[in-house]
PDB file of C-alpha atoms in Angstrom:
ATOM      1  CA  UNK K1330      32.775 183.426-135.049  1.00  0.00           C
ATOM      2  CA  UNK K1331      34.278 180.280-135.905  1.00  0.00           C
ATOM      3  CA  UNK K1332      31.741 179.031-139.037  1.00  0.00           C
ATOM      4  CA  UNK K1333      30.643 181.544-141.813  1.00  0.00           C
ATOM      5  CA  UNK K1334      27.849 181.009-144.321  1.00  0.00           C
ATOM      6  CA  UNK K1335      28.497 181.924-147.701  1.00  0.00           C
ATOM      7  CA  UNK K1336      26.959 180.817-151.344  1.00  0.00           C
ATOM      8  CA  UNK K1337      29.470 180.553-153.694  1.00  0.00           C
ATOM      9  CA  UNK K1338      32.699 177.945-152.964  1.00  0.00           C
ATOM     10  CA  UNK K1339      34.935 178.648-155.652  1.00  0.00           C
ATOM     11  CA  UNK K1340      38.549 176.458-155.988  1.00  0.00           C
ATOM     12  CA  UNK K1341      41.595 177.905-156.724  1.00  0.00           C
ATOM     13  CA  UNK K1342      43.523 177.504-159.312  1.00  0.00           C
ATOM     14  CA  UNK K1343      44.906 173.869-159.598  1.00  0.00           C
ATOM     15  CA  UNK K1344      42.670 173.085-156.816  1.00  0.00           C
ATOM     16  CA  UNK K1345      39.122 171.098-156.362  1.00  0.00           C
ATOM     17  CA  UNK K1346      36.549 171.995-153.824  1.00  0.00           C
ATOM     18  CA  UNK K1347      35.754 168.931-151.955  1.00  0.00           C
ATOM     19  CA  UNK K1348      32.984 169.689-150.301  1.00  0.00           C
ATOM     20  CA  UNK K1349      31.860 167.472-146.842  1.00  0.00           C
ATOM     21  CA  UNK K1350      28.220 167.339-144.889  1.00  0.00           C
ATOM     22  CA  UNK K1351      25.996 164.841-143.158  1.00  0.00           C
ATOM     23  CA  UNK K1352      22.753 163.910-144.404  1.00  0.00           C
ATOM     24  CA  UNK K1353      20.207 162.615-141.951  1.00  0.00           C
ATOM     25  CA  UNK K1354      22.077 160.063-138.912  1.00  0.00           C
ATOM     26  CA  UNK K1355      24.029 157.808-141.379  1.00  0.00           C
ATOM     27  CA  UNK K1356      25.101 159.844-144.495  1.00  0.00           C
ATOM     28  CA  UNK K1357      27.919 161.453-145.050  1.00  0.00           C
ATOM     29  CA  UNK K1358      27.938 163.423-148.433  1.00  0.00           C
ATOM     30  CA  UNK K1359      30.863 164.824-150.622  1.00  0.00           C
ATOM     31  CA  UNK K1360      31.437 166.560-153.978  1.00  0.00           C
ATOM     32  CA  UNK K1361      34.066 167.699-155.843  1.00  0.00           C
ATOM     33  CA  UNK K1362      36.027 165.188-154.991  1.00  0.00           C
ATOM     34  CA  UNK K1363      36.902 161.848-156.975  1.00  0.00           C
ATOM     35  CA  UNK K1364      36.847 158.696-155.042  1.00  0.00           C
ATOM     36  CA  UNK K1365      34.541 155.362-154.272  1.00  0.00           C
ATOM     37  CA  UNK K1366      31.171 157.566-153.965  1.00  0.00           C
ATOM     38  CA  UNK K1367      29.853 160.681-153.232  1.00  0.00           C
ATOM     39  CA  UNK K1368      27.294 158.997-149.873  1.00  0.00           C
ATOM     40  CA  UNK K1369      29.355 157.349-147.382  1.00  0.00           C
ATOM     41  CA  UNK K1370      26.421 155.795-145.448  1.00  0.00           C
ATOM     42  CA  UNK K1371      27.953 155.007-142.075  1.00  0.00           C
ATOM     43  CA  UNK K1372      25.437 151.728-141.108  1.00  0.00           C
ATOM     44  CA  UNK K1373      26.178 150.019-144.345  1.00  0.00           C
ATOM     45  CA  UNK K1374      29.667 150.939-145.621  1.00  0.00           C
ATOM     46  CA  UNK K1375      32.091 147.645-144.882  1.00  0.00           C
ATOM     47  CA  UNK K1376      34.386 149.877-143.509  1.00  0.00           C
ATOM     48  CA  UNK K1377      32.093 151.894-141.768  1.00  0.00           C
ATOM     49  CA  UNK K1378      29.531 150.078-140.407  1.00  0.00           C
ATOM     50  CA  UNK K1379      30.808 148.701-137.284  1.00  0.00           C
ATOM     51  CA  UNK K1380      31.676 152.197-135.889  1.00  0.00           C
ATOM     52  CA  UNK K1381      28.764 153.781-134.819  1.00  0.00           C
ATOM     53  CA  UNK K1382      27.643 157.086-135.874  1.00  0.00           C
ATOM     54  CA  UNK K1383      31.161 157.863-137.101  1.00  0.00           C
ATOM     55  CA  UNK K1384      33.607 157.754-139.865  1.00  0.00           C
ATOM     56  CA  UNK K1385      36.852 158.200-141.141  1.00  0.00           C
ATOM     57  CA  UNK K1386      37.838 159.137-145.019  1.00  0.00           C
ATOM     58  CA  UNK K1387      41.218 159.764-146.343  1.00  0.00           C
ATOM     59  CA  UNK K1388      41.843 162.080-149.043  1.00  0.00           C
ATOM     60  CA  UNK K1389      44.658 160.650-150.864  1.00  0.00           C
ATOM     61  CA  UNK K1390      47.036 163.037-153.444  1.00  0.00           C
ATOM     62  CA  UNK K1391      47.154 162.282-156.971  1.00  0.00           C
ATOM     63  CA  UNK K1392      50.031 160.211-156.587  1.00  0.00           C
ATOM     64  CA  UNK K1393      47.815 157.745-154.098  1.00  0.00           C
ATOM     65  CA  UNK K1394      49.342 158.467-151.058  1.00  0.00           C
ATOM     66  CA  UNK K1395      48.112 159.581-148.064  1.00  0.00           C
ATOM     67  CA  UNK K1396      47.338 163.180-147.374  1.00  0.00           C
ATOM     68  CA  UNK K1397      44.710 163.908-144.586  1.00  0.00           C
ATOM     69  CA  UNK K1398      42.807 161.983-142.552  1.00  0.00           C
ATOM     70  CA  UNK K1399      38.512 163.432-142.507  1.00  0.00           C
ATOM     71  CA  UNK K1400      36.861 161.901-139.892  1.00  0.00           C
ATOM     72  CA  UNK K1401      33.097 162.966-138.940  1.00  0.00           C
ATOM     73  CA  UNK K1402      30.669 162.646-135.867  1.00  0.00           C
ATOM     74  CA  UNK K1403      27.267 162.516-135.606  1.00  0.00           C
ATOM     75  CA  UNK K1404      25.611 163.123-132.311  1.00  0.00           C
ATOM     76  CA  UNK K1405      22.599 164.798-133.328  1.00  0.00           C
ATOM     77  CA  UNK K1406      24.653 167.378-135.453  1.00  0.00           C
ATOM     78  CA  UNK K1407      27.307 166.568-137.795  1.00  0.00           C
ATOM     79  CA  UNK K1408      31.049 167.391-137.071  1.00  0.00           C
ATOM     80  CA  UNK K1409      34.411 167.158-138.652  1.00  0.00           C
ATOM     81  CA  UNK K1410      37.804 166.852-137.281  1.00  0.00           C
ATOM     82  CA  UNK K1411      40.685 166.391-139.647  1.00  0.00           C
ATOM     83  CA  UNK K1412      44.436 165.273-138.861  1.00  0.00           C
ATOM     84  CA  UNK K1413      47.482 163.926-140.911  1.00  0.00           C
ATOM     85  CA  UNK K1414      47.138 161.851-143.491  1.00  0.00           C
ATOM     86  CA  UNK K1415      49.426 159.721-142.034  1.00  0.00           C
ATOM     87  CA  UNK K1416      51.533 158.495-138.628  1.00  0.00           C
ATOM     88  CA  UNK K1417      54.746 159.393-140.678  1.00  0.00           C
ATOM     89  CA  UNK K1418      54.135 163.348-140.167  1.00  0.00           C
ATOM     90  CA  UNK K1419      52.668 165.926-137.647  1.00  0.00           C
ATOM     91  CA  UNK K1420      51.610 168.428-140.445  1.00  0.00           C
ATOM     92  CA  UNK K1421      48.619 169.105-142.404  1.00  0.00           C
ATOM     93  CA  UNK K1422      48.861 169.716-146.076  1.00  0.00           C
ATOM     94  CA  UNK K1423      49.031 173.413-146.903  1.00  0.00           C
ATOM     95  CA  UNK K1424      45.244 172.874-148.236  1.00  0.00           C
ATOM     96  CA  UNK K1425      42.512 176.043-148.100  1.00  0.00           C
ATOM     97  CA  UNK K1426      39.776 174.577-145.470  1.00  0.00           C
ATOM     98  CA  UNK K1427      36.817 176.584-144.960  1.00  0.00           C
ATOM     99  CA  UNK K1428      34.125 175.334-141.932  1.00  0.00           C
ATOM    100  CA  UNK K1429      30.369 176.593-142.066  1.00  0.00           C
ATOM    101  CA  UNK K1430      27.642 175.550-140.502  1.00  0.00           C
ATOM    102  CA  UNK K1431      24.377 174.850-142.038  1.00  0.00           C
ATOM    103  CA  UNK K1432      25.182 176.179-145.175  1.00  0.00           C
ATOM    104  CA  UNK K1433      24.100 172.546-147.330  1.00  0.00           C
ATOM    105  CA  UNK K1434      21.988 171.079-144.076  1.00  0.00           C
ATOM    106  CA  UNK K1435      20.752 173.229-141.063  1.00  0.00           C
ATOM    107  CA  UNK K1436      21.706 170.164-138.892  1.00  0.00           C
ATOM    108  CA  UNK K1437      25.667 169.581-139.681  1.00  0.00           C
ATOM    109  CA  UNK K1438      28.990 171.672-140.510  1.00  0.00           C
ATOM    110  CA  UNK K1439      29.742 171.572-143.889  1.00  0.00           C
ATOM    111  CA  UNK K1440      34.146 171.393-144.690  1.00  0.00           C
ATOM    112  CA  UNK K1441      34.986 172.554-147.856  1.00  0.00           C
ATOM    113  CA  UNK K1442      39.108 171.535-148.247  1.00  0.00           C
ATOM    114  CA  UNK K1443      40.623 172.698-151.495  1.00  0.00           C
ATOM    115  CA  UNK K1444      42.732 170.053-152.540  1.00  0.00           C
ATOM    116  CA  UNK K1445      45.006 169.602-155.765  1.00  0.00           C
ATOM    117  CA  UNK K1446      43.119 168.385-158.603  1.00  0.00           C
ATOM    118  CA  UNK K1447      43.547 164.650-158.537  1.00  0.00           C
ATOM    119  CA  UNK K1448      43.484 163.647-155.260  1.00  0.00           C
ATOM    120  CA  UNK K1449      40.319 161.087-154.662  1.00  0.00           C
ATOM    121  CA  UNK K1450      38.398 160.317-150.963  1.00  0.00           C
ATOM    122  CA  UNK K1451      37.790 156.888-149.535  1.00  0.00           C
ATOM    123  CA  UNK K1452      36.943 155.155-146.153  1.00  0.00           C
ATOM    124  CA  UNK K1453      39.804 153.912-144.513  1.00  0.00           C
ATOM    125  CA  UNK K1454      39.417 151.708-141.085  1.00  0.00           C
ATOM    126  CA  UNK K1455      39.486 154.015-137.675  1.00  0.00           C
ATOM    127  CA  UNK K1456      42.460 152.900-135.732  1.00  0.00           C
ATOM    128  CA  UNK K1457      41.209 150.446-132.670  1.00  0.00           C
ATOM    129  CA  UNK K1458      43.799 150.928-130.793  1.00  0.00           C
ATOM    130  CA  UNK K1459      47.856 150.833-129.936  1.00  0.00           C
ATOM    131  CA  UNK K1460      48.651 148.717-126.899  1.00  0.00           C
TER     132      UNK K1460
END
């Protein structure tokens, strides 16, 4: 089984539980994180808006750079996918990720990444394209 439901999402030490879900067909929700809000709303965000029913966040580290790239899709059910923070590196940070589904809402996965305390989430524009 690939997702697991379970109540309690504790961090680790030195770590914060940033917790990800979609809310309704435009919301994507976070705690435990620090960063620009806590309800990236995907048809009015700046960086967002023009996109459709997705998104892409970045989870930078405490020292502001980079870390991993969060990006989410709605298509009736919400999805994550996550990747390198950055073009500079194939690897992931050696972060704790946990996947459930329907553990927050019955109609998305919910990502819980624990990440070093400090780091803060944003939106960040989706790449177009590289020709």
């Amino acid at each position: 089984m690939f997702f697991k439901k379970s109540k309690n999402v504790e961090p680790l030490d030195g770590t914060a539980a940033a917790v990800f879900w979609g809310a309704s067909d435009r919301m994507i929700c976070c705690t435990g994180i620090g960063g620009e809000t806590v309800e990236f709303n995907t048809s009015s965000h700046p960086k967002l808006a023009q996109q459709g029913y997705v998104a892409t966040l970045e989870i930078q580290n405490s020292q502001g750079e980079p870390a991993l790239l969060l990006h989410a899709f709605y298509s009736g059910h919400w999805s994550f996918a996550v990747s390198p923070g950055s073009e500079d590196t194939d690897e992931l940070p050696n972060w704790k990720m946990t996947r459930e589904w329907g553990s927050v809402n019955q109609h998305s996965e919910t990502l819980t990444i624990f990440c070093p305390n400090g780091c803060k989430v944003s939106a960040v524009d989706r790449i177009a394209d590289h020709y």
